[in-house]
Structures are given as C-alpha cells and as structure tokens.
Short mmCIF file of C-alpha atoms and ligand atoms in Angstrom, two decimals:
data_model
loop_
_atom_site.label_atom_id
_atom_site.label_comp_id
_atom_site.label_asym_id
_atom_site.label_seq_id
_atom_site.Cartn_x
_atom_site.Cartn_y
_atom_site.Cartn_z
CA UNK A 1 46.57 -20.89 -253.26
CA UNK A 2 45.03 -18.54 -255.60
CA UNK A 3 45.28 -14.73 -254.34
CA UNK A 4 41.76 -13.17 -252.81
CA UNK A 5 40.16 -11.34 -254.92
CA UNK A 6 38.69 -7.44 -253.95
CA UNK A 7 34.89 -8.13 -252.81
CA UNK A 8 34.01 -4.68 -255.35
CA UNK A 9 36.06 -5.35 -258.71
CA UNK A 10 36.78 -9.05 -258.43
CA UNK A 11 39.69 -8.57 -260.59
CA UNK A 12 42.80 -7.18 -258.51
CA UNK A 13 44.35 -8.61 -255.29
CA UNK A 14 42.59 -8.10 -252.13
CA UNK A 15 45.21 -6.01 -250.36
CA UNK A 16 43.30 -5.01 -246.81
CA UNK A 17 40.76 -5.78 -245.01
CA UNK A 18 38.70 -2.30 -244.33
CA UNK A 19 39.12 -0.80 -240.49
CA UNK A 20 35.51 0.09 -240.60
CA UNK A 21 32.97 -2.42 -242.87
CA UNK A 22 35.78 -5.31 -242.83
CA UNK A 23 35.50 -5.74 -246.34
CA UNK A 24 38.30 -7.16 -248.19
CA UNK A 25 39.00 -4.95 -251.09
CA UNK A 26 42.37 -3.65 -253.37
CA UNK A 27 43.71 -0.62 -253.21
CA UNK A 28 42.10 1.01 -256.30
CA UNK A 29 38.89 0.06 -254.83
CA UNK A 30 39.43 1.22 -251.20
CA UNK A 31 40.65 4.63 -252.25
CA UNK A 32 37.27 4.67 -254.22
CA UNK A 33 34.93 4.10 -251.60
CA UNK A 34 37.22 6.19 -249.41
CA UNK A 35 36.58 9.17 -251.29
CA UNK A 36 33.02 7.84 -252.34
CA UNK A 37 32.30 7.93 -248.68
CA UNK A 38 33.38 11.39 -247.89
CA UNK A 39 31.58 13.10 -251.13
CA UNK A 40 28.47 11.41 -249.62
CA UNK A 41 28.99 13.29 -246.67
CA UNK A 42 29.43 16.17 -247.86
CA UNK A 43 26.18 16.09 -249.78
CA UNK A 44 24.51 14.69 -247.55
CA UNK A 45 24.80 16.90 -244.79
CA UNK A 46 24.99 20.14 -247.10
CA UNK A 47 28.38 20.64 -245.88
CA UNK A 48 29.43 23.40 -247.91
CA UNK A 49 27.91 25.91 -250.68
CA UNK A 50 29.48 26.76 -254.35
CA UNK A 51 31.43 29.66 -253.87
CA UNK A 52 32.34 29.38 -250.44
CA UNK A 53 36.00 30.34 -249.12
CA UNK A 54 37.51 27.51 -246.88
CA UNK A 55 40.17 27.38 -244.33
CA UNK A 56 41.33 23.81 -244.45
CA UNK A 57 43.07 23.74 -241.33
CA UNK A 58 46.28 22.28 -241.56
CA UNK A 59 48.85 21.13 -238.97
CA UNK A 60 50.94 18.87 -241.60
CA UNK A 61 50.10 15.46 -239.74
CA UNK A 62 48.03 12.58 -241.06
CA UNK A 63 44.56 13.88 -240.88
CA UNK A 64 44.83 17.52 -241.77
CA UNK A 65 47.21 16.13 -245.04
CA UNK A 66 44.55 13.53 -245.91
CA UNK A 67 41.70 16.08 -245.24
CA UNK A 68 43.76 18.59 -248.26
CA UNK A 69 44.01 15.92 -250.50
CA UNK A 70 40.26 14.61 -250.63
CA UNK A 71 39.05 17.97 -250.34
CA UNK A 72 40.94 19.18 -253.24
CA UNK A 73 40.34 16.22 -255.38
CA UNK A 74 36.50 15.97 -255.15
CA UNK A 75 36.40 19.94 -255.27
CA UNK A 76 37.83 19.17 -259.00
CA UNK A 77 35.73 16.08 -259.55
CA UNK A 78 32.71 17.21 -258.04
CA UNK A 79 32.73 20.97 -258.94
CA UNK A 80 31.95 21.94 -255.58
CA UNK A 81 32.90 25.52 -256.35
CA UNK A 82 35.27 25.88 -253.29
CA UNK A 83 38.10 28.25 -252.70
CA UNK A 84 40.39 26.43 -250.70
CA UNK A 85 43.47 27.02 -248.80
CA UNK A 86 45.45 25.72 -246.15
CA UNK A 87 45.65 27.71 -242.55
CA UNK A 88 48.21 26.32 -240.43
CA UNK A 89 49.13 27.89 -236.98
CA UNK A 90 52.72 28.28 -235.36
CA UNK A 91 52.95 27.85 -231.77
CA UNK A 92 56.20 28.16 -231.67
CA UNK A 93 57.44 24.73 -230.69
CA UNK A 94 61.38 24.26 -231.79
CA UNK A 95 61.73 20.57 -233.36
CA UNK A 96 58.50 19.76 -233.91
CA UNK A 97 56.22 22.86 -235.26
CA UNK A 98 58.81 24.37 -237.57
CA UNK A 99 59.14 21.17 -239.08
CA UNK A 100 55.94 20.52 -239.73
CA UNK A 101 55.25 23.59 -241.26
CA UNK A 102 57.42 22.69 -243.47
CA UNK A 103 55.67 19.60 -244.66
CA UNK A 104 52.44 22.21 -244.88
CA UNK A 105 54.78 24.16 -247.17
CA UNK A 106 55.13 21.15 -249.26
CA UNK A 107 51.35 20.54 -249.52
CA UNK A 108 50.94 24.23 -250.57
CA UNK A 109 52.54 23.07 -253.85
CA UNK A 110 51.59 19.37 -253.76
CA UNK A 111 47.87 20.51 -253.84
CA UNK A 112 48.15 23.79 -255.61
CA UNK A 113 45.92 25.55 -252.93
CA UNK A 114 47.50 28.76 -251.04
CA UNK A 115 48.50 28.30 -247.35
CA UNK A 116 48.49 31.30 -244.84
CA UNK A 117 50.52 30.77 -241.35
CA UNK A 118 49.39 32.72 -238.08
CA UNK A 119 51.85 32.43 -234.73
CA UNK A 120 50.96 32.45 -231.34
CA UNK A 121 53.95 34.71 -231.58
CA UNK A 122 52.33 37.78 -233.30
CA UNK A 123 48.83 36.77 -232.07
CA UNK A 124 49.88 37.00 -228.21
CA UNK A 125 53.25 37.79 -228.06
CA UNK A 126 54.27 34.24 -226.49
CA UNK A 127 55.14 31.08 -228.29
CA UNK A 128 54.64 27.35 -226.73
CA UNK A 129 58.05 27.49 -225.81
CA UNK A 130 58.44 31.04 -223.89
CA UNK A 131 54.91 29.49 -222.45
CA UNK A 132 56.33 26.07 -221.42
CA UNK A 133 59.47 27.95 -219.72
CA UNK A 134 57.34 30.28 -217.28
CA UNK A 135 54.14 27.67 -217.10
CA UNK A 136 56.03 23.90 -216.91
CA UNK A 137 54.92 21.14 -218.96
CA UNK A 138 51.62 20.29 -216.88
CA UNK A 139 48.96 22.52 -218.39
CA UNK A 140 50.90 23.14 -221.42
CA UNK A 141 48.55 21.56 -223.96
CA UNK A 142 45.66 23.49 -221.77
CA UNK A 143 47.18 27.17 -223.26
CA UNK A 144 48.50 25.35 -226.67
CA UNK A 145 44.46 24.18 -227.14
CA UNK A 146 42.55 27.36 -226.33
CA UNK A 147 45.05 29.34 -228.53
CA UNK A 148 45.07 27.06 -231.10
CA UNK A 149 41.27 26.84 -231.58
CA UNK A 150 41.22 31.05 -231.08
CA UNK A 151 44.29 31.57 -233.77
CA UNK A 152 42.12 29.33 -236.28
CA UNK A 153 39.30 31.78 -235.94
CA UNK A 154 41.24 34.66 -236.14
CA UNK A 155 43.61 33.52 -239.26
CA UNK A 156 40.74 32.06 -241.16
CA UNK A 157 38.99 35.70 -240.93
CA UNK A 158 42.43 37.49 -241.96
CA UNK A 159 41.99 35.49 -244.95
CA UNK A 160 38.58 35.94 -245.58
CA UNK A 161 37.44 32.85 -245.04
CA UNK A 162 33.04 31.71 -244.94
CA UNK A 163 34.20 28.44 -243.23
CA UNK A 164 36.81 25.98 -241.34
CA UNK A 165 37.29 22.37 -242.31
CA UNK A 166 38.95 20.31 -239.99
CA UNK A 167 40.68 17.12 -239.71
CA UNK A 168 38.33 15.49 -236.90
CA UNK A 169 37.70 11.97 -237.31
CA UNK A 170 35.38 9.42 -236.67
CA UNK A 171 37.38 7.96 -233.24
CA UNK A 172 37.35 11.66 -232.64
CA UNK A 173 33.75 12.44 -232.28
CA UNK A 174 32.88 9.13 -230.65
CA UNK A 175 35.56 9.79 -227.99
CA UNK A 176 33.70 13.36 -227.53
CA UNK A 177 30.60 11.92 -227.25
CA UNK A 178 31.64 9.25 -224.78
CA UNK A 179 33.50 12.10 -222.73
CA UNK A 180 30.45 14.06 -222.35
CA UNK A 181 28.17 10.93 -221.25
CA UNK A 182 30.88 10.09 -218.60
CA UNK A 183 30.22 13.72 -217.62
CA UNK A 184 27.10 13.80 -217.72
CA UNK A 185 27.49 17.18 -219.63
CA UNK A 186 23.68 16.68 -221.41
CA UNK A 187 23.90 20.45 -223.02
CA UNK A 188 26.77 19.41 -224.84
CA UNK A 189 26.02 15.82 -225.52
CA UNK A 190 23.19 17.36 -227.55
CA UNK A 191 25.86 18.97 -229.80
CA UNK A 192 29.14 17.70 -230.13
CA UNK A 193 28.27 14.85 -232.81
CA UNK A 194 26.93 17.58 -234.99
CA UNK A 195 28.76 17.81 -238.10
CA UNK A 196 28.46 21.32 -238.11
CA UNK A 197 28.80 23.50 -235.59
CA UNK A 198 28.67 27.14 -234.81
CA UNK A 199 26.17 27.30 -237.79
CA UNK A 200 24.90 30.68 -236.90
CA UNK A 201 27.97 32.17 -236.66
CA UNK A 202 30.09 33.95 -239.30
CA UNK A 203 32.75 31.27 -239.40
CA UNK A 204 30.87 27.78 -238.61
CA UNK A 205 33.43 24.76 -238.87
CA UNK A 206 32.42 21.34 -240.27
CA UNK A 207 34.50 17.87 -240.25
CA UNK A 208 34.25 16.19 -243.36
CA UNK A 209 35.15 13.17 -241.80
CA UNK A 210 32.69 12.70 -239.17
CA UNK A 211 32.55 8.95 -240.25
CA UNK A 212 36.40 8.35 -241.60
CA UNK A 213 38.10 6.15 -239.53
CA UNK A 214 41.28 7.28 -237.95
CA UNK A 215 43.04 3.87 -239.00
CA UNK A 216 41.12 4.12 -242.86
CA UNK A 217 42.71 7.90 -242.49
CA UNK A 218 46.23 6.28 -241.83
CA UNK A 219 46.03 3.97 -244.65
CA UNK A 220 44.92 6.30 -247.46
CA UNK A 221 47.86 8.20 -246.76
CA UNK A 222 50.09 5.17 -246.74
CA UNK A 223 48.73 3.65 -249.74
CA UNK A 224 48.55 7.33 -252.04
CA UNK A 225 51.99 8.32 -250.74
CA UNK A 226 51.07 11.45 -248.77
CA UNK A 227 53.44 13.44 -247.65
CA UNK A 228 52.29 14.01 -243.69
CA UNK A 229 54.52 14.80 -241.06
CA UNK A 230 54.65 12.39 -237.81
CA UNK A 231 57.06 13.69 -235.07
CA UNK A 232 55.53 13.63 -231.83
CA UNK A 233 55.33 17.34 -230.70
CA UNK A 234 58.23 17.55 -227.92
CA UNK A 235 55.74 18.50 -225.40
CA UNK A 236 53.37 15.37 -226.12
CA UNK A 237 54.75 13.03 -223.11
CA UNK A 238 52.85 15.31 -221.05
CA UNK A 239 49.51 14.95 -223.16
CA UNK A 240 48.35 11.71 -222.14
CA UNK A 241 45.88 9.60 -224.38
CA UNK A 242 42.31 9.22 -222.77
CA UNK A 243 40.78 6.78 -221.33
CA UNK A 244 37.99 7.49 -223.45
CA UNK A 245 40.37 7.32 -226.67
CA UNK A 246 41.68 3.81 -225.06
CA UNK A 247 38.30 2.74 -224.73
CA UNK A 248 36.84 3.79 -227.92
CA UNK A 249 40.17 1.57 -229.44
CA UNK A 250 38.84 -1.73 -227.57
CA UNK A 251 35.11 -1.15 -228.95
CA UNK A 252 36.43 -0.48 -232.04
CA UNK A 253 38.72 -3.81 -232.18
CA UNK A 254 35.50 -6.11 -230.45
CA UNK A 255 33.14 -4.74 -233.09
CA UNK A 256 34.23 -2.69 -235.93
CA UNK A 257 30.95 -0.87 -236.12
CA UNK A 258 30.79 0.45 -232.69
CA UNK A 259 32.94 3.96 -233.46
CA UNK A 260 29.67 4.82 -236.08
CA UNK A 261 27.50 3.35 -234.00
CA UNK A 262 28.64 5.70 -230.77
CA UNK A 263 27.89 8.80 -233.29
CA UNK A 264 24.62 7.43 -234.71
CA UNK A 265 23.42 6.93 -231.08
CA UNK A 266 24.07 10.39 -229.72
CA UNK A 267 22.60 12.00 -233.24
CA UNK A 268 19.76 9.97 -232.12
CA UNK A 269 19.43 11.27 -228.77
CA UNK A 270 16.57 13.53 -228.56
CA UNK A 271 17.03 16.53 -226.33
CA UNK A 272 14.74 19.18 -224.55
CA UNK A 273 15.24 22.39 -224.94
CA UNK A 274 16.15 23.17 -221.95
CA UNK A 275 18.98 21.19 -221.69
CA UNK A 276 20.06 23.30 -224.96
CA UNK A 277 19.44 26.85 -222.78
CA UNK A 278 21.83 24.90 -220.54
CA UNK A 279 24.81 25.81 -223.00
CA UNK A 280 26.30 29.27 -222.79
CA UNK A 281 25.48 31.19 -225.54
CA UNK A 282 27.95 32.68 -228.35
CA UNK A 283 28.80 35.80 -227.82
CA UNK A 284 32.07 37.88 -228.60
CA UNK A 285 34.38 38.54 -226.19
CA UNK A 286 34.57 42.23 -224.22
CA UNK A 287 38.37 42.32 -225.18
CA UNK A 288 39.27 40.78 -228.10
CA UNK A 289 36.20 40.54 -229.97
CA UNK A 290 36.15 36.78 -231.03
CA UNK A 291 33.95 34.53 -230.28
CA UNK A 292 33.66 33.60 -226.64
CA UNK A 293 30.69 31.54 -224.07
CA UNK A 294 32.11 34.04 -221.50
CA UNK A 295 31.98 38.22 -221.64
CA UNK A 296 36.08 37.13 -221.75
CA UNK A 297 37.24 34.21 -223.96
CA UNK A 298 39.46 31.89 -222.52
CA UNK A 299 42.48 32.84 -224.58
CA UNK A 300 42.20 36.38 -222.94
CA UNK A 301 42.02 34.82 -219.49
CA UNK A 302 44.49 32.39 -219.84
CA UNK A 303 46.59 35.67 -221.50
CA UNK A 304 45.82 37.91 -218.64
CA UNK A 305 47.88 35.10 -216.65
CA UNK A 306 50.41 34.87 -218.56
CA UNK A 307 51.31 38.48 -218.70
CA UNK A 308 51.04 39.16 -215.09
CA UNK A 309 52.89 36.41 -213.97
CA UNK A 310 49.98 34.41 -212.48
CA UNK A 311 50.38 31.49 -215.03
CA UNK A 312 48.31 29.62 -212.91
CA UNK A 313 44.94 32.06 -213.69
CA UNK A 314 42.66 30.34 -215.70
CA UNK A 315 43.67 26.69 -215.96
CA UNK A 316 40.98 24.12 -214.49
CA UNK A 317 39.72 20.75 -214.65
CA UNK A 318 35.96 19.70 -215.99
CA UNK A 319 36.12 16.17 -214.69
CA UNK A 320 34.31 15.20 -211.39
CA UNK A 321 31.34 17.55 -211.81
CA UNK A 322 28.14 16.87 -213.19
CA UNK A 323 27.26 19.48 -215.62
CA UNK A 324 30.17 21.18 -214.83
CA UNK A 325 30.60 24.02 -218.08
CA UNK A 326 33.85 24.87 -219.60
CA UNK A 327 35.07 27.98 -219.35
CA UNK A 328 34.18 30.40 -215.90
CA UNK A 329 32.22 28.35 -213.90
CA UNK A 330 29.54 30.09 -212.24
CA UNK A 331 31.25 30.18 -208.46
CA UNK A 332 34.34 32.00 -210.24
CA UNK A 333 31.97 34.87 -211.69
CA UNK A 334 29.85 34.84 -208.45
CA UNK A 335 33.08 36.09 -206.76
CA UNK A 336 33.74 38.74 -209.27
CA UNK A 337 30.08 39.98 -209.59
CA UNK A 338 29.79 40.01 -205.75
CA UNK A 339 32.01 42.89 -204.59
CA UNK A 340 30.95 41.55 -200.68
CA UNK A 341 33.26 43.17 -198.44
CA UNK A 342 33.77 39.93 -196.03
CA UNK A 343 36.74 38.87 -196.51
CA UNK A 344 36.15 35.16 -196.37
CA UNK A 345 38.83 32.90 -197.36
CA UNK A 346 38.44 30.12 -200.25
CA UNK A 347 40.60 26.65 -200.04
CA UNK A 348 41.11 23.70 -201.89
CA UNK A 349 43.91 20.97 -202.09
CA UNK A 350 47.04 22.81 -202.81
CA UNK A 351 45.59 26.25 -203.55
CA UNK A 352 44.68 28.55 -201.27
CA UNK A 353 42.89 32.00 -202.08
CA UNK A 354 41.58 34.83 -199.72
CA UNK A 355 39.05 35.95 -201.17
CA UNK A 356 40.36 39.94 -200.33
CA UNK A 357 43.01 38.45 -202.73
CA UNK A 358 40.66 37.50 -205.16
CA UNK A 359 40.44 40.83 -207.12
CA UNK A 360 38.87 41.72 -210.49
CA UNK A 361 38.34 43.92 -213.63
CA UNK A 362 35.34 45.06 -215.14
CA UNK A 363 36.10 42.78 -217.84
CA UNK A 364 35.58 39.66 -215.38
CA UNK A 365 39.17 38.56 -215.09
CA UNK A 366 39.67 36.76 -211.69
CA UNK A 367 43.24 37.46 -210.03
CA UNK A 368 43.79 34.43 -207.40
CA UNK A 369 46.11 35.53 -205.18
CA UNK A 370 48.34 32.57 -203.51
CA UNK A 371 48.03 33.79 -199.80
CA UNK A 372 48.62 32.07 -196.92
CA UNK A 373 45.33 30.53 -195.09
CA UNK A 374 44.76 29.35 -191.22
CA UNK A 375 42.89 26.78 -190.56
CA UNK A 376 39.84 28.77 -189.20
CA UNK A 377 37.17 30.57 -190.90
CA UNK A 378 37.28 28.53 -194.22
CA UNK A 379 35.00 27.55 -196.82
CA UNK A 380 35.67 24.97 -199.19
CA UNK A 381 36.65 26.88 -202.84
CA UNK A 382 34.85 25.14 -205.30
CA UNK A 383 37.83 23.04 -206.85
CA UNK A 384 37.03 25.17 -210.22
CA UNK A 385 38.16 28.27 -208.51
CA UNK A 386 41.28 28.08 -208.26
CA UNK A 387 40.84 27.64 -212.24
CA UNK A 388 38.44 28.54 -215.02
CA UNK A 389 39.14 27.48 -218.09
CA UNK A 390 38.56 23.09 -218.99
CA UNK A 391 41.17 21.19 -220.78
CA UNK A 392 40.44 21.18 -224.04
CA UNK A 393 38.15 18.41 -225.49
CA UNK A 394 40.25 17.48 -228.38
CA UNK A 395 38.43 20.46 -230.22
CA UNK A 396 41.31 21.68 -232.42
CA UNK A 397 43.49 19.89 -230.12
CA UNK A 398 46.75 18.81 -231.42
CA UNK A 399 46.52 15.34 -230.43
CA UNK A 400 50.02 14.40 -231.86
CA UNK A 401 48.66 12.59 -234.53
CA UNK A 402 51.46 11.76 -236.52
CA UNK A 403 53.08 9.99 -234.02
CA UNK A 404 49.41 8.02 -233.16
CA UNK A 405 48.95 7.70 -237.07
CA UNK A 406 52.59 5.17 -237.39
CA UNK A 407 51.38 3.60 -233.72
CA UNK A 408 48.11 2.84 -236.11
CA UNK A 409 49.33 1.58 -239.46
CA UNK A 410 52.22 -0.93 -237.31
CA UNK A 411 49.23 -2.20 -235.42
CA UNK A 412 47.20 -2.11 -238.66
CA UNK A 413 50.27 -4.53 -240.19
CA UNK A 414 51.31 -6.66 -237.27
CA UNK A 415 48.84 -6.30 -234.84
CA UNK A 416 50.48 -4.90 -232.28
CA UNK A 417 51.37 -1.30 -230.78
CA UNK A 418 48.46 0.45 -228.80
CA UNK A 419 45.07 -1.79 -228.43
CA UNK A 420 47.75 -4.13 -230.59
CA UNK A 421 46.52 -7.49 -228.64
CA UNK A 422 42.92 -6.04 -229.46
CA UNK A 423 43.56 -5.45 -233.07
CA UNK A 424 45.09 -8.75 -233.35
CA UNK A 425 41.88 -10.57 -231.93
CA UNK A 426 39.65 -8.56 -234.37
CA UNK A 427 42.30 -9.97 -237.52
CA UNK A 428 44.82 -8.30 -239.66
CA UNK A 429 43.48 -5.05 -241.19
CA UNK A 430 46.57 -5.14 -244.02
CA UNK A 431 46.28 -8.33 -246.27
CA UNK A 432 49.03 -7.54 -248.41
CA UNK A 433 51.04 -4.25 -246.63
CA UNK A 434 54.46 -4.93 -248.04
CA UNK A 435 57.60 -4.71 -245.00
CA UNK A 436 58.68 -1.13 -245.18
CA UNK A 437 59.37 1.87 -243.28
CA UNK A 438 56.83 4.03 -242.77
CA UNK A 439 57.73 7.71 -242.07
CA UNK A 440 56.34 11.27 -242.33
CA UNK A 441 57.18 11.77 -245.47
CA UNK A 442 54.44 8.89 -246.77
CA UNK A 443 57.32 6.14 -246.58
FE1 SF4 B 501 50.33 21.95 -228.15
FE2 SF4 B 501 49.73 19.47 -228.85
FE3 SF4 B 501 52.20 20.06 -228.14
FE4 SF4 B 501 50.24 20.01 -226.30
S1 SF4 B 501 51.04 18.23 -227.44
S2 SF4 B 501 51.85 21.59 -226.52
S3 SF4 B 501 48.48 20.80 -227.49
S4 SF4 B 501 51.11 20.89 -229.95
ZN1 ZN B 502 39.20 37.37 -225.91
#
C-alpha cells in the first residue's frame, strides 16, 4: 500500500497524526505549523514589544526546553527584537535539580542565550531538601511552589528583566480554568485564561503557548532532538496529578478540540466588575517588597514558619469553599486585626489553636500555637485557620514534567500509559514514530 501522504505538502510521508487538529501531516510540515502557530500568538495577542528583556523561565524539562527553542528561533526569523535569556531556579533538590540544571547549562550554549541561576538557598537560606527534612513530604510542593513563583520574580529583576515567559501549556490553562469552575472561584475564573497577566505590573508574565498542546509540546522535542531533562523530581510521589489534569486527559482523548475549546469558553465568559473587586489587589509585600495579594506574601509567611520552627504556619487548603481566596483568608486576618482579649479557643480536625496562642506581628504573621483544647467553650476554627496559604495552582508549579512528557509520547506511540485506553480509542497520534528509547536527553 502506497505510504500517506502529509495533508499540507502532499509530497513526504505522513508521519503523525496532530494531538490537537488530527491532521495527518510529516514532520517538516508539523514543525511548521508548530512554530506557525505560536508566532500567531504572539502577534496576535501583542505578546511582547521590540526591545524588551525576557526571562524565559527555564527548569530544563520538556516545556521550558521547547519554550527556548521556539522563542529563540522566531526571535531570529521574525525580528522580534527580544533580549532573551534563560532564568532557572535551584531549590536545592539532590538527584533531580542539580541535574537538571545541568541540561539548562547545555541549552545556555545550545541556544546561544545567557542563563542566570537563583537558589532557594541564597534567597531564604533553606533548600527543598533542609525544607523536606524539618517539614515531611506532605506540603512539600506547597513551600517548593510559592518560592518558586517568588524566586522567578526576584531573579528575573536581578537581571533586569521587562518580562517572564513561561512554559504553560494549553492542558495547563484548561486544567486552571476547570479548577476554578469546580471552585466556584468567579474572581479568578475571570482571569486565569488570560494570556497575560499581571499586565500592570513591572514584571507581567505571558505563556506563549496558551494553545500548544502538552502532547504537540512532547513531540516537537522528540522529533527536533531537544535536549530536555525528564527525571521525576524525588519529591514528586507526593505531588499527585489532579483530577482536573485526569479529566482534562479524557476530554482531550473523546474530542481533540475540547482543551481549546475549555480556554475559548472561559475567554468568553463575560464578567461584572464586581466579581473582579472580588480579587485581592497587587500590592508589595510589608517585608520583602515583592509583589504580594496580602500586606505579607506568602513566601514570607510560609518563611516566618520555617524559621521559628512552626513549619506548619501558613500551609492551607482552597478546596471545599466557595470563593474561598488564596493566600490569608479573611477569618485568619480577623484574628490578627482583632486584638479581643477573650480568650476563646479555635478547633478543627487535628489542629487545635487557643486563640491566647494565636499571637501576631504588626506585619500580620499569624503564630498558631498547638495547645491543648477541652471540649467546652469551642468554636469551630474555620478549617483555613489553622493554614493560610492555598496549594499552588500549577502557577509556576513544577509539575514534574519530564517524567509526564515520556508518560505522553509512549501513550502518543502505543496508546497506552496515563488516559492510554483513552488515547487508544481516539487513534494513534504517531503514524510513523520509529521503536526507540526516548530519554531526557531528546533520545
Ligand atoms: Fe518542588 Fe515540584 Fe519537587 Fe514538589 S514535585 S518539591 S513542587 S520540584
Ligand atoms: Zn514577602
């Protein structure tokens, strides 16, 4: 039988069958419209301006490595007037971070643009590890993504930087949108498929590939070769995929379109203003000076805890509450505003405050003191209490993508691995994928 021919050139092989538009085209072709696709973007949304410095922010795994290549080769071909570099941030996790970093290093070269490395280390005197040996591995990733999304900030305006690029996909922004409908978190519905955000600040960040799909992602770096790094960071068993991710997958293999057509809905949704006054506004934080929704950032909070021993201070959970904000909810800074004397005790499953115990500092920091409660006298703590600050959304989260990116490209080839049975029902995405290992270093 005579080989399929691409749908665009109808000259070369057909060698895979798109993720996102199911078109069956050759490689040439796909890497075209690939790239085609994210230069539209870019115009389209008036993504960046000529002359602009740009953080391109850089964890060595699929997307961030993708995300320097395109951006580097349609700064060239485009003449978008960019100065780019790559900003990578060391948590400080042994076996996974350090080599990672030194996949970055090799992109530094590979792309020709300069990379700059902050720690957590020299930031706030901690790395994951030190963190993950006082704290545990249950709200590990909860620190890791609040200083991860601070340390970007504050190495992109070391550097000088007018702007952050990051590697968020498609999958990623539908998943966010999803997450705030099941939360019914309307304020932030309202924002988080923007393409843009923090647009007023000094340092807004955009995602060039609002519309790439994370498996399209996975394939252009199998097919040019990239050299990404896919090691699963050690602490990942403990960061468990999300529903919403797992339900995004099974849209996504029943109908293709649906991860565009989750975006395109909530860019559609039309919002009233006062839903938007909803949102805590951007301020900077009364300590360390960066950009915060609180008079403390999170980081500071979360650091505060660390440093006195009360790891505890500062980690919460979002889910279960309508509305429910990130950061201090409003019963945590009632208790610090309100210096009542009563002394009337707060409780919730497993944590138990008196509010005597609940002490705090004129920058808002909330001490919760584990004392012993009796059983009279006691009014429910609001479950936030006995932590402030949410999980993070997937905003600058880690999400150990190199790991997810080989899951992808096996289930791309055979049709199985996560959502595999899924993927298989919706047809192979690879026509043509040659048997072969595929590794971090692009296979
Ligand atoms: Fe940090 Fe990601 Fe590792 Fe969690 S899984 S500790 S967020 S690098
Ligand atoms: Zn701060």
């Amino acid at each position: 039988m005579a080989p399929r021919l691409c749908i665009k050139c109808q000259s070369s092989k057909a060698m895979l069958k798109r993720p996102k538009t199911q078109e069956q085209v050759c490689r040439e072709c796909f890497f075209a419209l690939f790239e085609e696709e994210v230069h539209e973007t870019v115009v389209q949304t008036k993504l960046f301006k000529h002359g602009e410095r740009v953080a391109i922010a850089a964890s060595g795994g699929k997307d961030s490595t993708v995300l320097a290549h395109i951006m580097t080769t349609l700064n060239a071909r485009y003449g978008y007037g960019l100065d780019l570099f790559l900003l990578s941030i060391d948590e400080g996790i042994a076996g996974y971070r350090d080599d990672s970093l030194e996949t970055v290093k090799r992109n530094e070269l590979q792309y020709g643009i300069p990379l700059k490395v902050v720690s957590y280390k020299d930031l706030y005197g901690w790395t994951m590890d030190e963190i993950v040996a006082q704290i545990g591995t249950k709200n590990n990733c909860t620190f890791c993504g609040v200083f991860r999304r601070q340390a970007l900030d504050r190495g992109a305006v070391l550097a000088g930087a007018n702007k952050i690029a990051t590697g968020h996909n498609a999958d990623d922004v539908a998943e966010t949108v999803l997450l705030n409908i099941l939360r019914g978190d309307v304020p932030r519905l309202g924002r988080c498929a923007n393409i843009i955000t923090g647009e007023d600040s000094s340092l807004p960040r955009v995602k060039p590939f609002k519309y790439a799909y994370e498996k399209e992602i996975v394939l252009y770096a199998y097919y040019k070769k990239l050299d990404y790094f896919s090691t699963e960071c050690v602490y990942a068993p403990f960061a468990a995929r999300g529903f919403a991710r797992e339900f995004i997958k099974d849209l996504e293999a029943a109908r293709p379109m649906a991860i565009i057509d989750v975006i395109r809905s909530a860019e559609d949704f039309i919002f009233t203003t006062a839903s938007e006054d909803k949102l805590p506004q951007p301020r900077t934080c009364e300590r360390c000076s960066y950009i915060s929704s609180q008079p403390v950032c999170k980081a500071c909070v979360l650091l505060e805890g660390l440093n006195r021993g009360l790891p505890r201070l500062g980690v919460s959970r979002t889910r279960g509450r309508r509305g429910e904000k990130a950061g201090l909810h409003p019963d945590v800074e009632r208790i610090v505003t309100t210096q009542a004397a009563s002394a009337v005790r707060w409780t919730a499953p497993g944590v138990s405050v008196d509010k005597e115990a609940v002490g705090s500092s004129s920058h808002g920091i909330v001490e919760l003191a584990a004392a012993p409660v009796s059983s009279s006298s006691v009014e429910p703590l609001p479950a936030v209490v006995a932590s402030c600050i949410a999980q993070p959304k997937g905003e600058e989260g880690c999400a150990p993508e190199g790991a997810s990116a080989t899951a992808l490209l096996q289930e791309a080839h055979t049709g199985q691995g996560q959502g595999g049975s899924a993927a298989a029902r919706a047809g192979d995405t690879v026509l043509g994928l040659e048997g072969g290992h595929v590794n971090g270093s692009g296979g």
